[in-house]
Coordinates of C-alpha atoms in Angstrom, one line a residue:
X1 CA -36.4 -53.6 -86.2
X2 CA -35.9 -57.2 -86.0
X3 CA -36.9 -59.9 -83.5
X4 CA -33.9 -61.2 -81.4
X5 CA -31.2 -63.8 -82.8
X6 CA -32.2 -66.2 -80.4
X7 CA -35.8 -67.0 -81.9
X8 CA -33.5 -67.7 -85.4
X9 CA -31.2 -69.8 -83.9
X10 CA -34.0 -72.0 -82.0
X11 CA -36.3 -71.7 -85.4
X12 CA -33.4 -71.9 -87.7
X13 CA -34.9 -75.5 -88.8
X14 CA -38.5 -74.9 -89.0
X15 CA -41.1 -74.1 -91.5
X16 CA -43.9 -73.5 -89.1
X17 CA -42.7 -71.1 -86.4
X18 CA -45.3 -72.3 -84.4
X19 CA -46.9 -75.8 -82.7
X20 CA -49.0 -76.4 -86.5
X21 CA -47.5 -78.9 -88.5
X22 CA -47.6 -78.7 -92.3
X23 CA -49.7 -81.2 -92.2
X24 CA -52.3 -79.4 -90.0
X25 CA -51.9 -76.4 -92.5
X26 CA -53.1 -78.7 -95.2
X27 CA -55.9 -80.2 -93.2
X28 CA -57.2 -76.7 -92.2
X29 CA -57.0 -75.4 -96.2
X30 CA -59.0 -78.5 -96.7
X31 CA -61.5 -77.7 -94.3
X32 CA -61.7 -74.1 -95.3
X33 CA -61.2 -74.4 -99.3
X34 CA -60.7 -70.8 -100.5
X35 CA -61.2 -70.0 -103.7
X36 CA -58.7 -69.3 -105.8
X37 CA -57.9 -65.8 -106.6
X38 CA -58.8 -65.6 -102.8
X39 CA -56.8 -62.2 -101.2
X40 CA -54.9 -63.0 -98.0
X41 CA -53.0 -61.1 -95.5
X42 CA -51.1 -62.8 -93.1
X43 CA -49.8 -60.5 -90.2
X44 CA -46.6 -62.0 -87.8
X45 CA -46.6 -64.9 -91.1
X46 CA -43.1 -65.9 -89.7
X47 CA -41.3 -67.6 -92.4
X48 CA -44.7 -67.5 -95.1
X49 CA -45.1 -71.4 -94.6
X50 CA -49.2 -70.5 -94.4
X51 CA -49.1 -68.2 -97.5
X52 CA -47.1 -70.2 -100.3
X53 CA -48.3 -73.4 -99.3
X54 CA -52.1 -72.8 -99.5
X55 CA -51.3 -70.3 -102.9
X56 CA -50.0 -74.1 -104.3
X57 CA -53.1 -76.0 -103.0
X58 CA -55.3 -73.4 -103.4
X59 CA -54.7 -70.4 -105.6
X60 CA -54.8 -67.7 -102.8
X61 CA -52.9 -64.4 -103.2
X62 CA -51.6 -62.1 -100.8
X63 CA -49.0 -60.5 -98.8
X64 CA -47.2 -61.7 -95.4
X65 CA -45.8 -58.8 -92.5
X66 CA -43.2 -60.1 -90.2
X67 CA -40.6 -58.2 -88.2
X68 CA -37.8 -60.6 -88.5
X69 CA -35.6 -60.0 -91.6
X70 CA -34.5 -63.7 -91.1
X71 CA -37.9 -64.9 -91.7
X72 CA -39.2 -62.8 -94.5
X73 CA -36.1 -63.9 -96.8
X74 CA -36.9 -67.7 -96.1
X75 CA -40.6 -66.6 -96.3
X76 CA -39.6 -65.1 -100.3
X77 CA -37.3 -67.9 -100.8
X78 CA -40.1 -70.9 -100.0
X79 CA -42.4 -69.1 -102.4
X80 CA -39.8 -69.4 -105.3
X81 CA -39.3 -73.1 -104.4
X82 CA -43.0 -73.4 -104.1
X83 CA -43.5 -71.7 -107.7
X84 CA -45.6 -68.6 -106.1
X85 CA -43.5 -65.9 -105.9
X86 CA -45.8 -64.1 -108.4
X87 CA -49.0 -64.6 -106.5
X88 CA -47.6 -64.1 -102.9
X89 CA -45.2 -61.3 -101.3
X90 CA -43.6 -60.4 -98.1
X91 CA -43.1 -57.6 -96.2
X92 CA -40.4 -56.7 -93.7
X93 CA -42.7 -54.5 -91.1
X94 CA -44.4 -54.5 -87.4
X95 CA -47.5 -56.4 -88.0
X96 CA -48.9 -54.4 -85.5
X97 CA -51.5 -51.8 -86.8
X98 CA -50.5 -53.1 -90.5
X99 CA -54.1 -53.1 -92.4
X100 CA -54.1 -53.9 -96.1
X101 CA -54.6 -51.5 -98.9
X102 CA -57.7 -53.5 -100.1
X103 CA -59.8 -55.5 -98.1
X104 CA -59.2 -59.8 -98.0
X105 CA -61.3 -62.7 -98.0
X106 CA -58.7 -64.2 -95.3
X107 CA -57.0 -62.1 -92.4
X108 CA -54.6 -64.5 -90.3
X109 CA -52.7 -63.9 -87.4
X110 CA -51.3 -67.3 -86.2
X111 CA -49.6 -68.0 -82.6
X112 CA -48.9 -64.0 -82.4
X113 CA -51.4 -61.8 -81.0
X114 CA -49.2 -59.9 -78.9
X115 CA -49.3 -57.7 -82.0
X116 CA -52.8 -56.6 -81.0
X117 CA -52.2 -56.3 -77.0
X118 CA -54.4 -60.1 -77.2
X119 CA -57.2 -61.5 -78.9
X120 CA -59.7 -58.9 -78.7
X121 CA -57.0 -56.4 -80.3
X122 CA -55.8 -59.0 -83.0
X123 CA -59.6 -59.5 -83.5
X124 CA -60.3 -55.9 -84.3
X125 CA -57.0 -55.4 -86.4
X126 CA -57.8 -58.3 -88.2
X127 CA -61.4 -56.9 -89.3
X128 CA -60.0 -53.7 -90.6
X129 CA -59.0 -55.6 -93.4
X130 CA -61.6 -57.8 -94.0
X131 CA -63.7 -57.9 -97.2
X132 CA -67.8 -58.8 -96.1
X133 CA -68.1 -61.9 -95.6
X134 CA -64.0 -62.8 -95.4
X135 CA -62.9 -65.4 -92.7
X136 CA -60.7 -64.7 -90.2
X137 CA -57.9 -66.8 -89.0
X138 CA -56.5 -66.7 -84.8
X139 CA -53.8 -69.3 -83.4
X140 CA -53.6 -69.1 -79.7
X141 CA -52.4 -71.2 -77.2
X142 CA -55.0 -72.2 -74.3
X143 CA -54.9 -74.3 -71.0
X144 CA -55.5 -77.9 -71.3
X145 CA -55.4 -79.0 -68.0
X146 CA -55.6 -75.7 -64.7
X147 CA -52.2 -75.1 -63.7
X148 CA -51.3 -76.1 -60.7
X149 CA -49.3 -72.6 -59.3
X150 CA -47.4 -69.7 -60.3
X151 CA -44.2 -71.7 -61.4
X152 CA -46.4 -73.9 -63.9
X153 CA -47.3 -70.7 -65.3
X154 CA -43.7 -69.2 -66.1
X155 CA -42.5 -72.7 -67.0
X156 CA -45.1 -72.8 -70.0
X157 CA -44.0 -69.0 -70.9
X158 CA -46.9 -66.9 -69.7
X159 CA -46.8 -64.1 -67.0
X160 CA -49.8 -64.5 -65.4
X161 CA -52.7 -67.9 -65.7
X162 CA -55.3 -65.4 -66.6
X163 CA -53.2 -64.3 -69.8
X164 CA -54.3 -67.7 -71.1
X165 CA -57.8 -69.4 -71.0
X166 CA -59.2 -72.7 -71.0
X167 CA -60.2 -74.1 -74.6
X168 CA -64.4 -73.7 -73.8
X169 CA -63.3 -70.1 -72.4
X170 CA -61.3 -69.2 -75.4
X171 CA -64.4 -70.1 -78.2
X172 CA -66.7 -68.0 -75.8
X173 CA -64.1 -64.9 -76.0
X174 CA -64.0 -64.9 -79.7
X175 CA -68.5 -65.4 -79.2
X176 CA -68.1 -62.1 -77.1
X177 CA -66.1 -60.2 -79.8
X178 CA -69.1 -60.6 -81.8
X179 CA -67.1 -63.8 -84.0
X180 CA -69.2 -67.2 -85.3
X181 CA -66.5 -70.0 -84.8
X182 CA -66.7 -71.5 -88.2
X183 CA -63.7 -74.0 -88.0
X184 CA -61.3 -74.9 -85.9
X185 CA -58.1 -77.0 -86.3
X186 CA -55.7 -77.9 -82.6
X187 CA -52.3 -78.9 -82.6
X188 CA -51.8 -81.8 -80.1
X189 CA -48.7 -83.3 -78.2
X190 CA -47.1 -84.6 -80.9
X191 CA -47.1 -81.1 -82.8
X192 CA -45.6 -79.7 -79.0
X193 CA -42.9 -82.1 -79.4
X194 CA -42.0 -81.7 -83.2
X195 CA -41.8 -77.8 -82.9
X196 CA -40.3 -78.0 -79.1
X197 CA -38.2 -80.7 -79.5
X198 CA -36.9 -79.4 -83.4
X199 CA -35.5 -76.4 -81.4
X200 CA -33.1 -78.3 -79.3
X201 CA -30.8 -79.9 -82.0
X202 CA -31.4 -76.4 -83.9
X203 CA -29.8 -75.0 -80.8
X204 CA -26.9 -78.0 -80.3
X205 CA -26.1 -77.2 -84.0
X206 CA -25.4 -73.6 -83.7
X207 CA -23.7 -74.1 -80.2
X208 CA -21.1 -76.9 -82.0
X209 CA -20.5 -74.0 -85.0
X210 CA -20.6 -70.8 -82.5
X211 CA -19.0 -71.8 -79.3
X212 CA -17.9 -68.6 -78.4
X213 CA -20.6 -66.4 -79.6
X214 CA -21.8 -63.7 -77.0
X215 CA -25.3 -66.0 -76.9
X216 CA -23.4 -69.6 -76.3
X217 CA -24.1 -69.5 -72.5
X218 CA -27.5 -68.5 -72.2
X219 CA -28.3 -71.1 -75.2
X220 CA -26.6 -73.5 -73.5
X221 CA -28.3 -73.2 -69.9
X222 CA -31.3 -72.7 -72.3
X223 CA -31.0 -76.1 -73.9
X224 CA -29.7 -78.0 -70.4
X225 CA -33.4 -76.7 -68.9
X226 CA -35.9 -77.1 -71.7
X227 CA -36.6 -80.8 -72.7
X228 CA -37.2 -81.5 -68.7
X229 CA -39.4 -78.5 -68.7
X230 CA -41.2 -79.1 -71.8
X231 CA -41.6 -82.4 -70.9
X232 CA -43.3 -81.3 -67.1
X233 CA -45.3 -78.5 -68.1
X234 CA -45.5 -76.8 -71.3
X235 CA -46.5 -80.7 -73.1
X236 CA -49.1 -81.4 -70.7
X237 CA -50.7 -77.7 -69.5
X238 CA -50.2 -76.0 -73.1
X239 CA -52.8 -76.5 -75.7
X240 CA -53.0 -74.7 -79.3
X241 CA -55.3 -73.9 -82.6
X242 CA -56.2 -72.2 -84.9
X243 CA -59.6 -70.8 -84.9
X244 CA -61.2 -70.2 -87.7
X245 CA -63.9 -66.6 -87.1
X246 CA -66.5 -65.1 -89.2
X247 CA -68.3 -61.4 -87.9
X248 CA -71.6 -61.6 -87.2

């Protein structure tokens, strides 16, 4: 059980596996302030950049699921750097269907909600381990500008336009799932270029080291393609944030 070595080899770099700078992550523990001693579980938490940073700033414990063993150890390793490898831990595990032992002020699932089938799913997983009163936290991408055919569609990495939906769209979903919007925080085109952009010399790297590795071709053609196509479609069609719910 492990995700595929090509999301570690285009990642291999980053701290956020995902269009949020740390910065951003600050700015939304800012906007949010949890108290300390605040319970968190952080499901798909990627390398536990989310977790340990806002146990620093913030004094929030918890636990963080992800299924790639690559990310969990940098995940424990950043929380020994960090000092809070006795207030945070990680999990090696499918995040999907995990619920926590003991319910949390703060369920998160940032940029991964295939791990509840979409956002109503992540929306209801996320609540069966919700304290009263907790917070919940959703990234997901949206469209920023209507794209223009099929072929924009597969270039940004969806299957089908409807998978996605406009940003006004997207706050009235999580209104439907019976969510108050208390916060929200959106990556812009400069976070799409750091995280997209990051992954290219992350993949020139490994392909200098690892010519002949069984992967060097398809990461090759994949890094001939991608700054063109990032540049066309994903950086102009693909918005992103990270919503910040409460139940009603």
């Amino acid at each position: 059980m492990d995700l595929p070595r090509s999301f570690t080899i285009r990642e291999s770099s980053h701290r956020v596996c995902n269009p949020f700078t740390s910065e951003k992550l600050a700015i939304l523990g800012q906007a949010i302030s949890p108290s300390p001693g605040t319970r968190m579980l952080d499901l798909a938490c990627g390398k536990g950049e989310l977790l340990c940073t806002w146990a620093r700033d913030h004094g929030v414990t918890g636990t963080g699921v992800d299924i790639s063993t690559v990310f969990i150890g940098a995940a424990r390793a950043r929380a020994v750097e960090l000092g809070v490898a006795d207030r945070v831990g990680f999990v090696h595990a499918d995040a999907s269907g995990h619920v926590a032992d003991d319910p949390v002020g703060i369920a998160a699932c940032v940029g991964a909600t295939w791990i509840g089938s979409g956002v109503p799913g992540t929306v209801e997983l996320l609540r069966r381990s919700l304290a009263p009163g907790g917070m919940m936290l959703i990234g997901e991408p949206y469209w920023r500008r209507e794209p223009l055919d099929q072929a924009t569609v597969h270039a940004c990495h969806v299957a089908r336009k409807d998978d996605l939906l406009p940003l006004p769209e997207l706050l009235e979903q999580f209104g439907d799932l019976g969510c108050d919007v208390v916060e929200m925080a959106l990556a812009d085109q400069d976070s799409w270029d750091r995280y997209v952009a990051a992954q290219w010399l992350n993949i020139r790297r490994w392909l200098d080291a690892n010519p002949d590795d069984e992967l060097a071709d398809e990461m090759r053609a994949e890094l001939a393609a991608a700054p063109a196509q990032h540049a066309r479609y994903q950086r102009e069609y693909l918005g992103w944030g990270v919503f910040v719910l409460m139940n009603r």
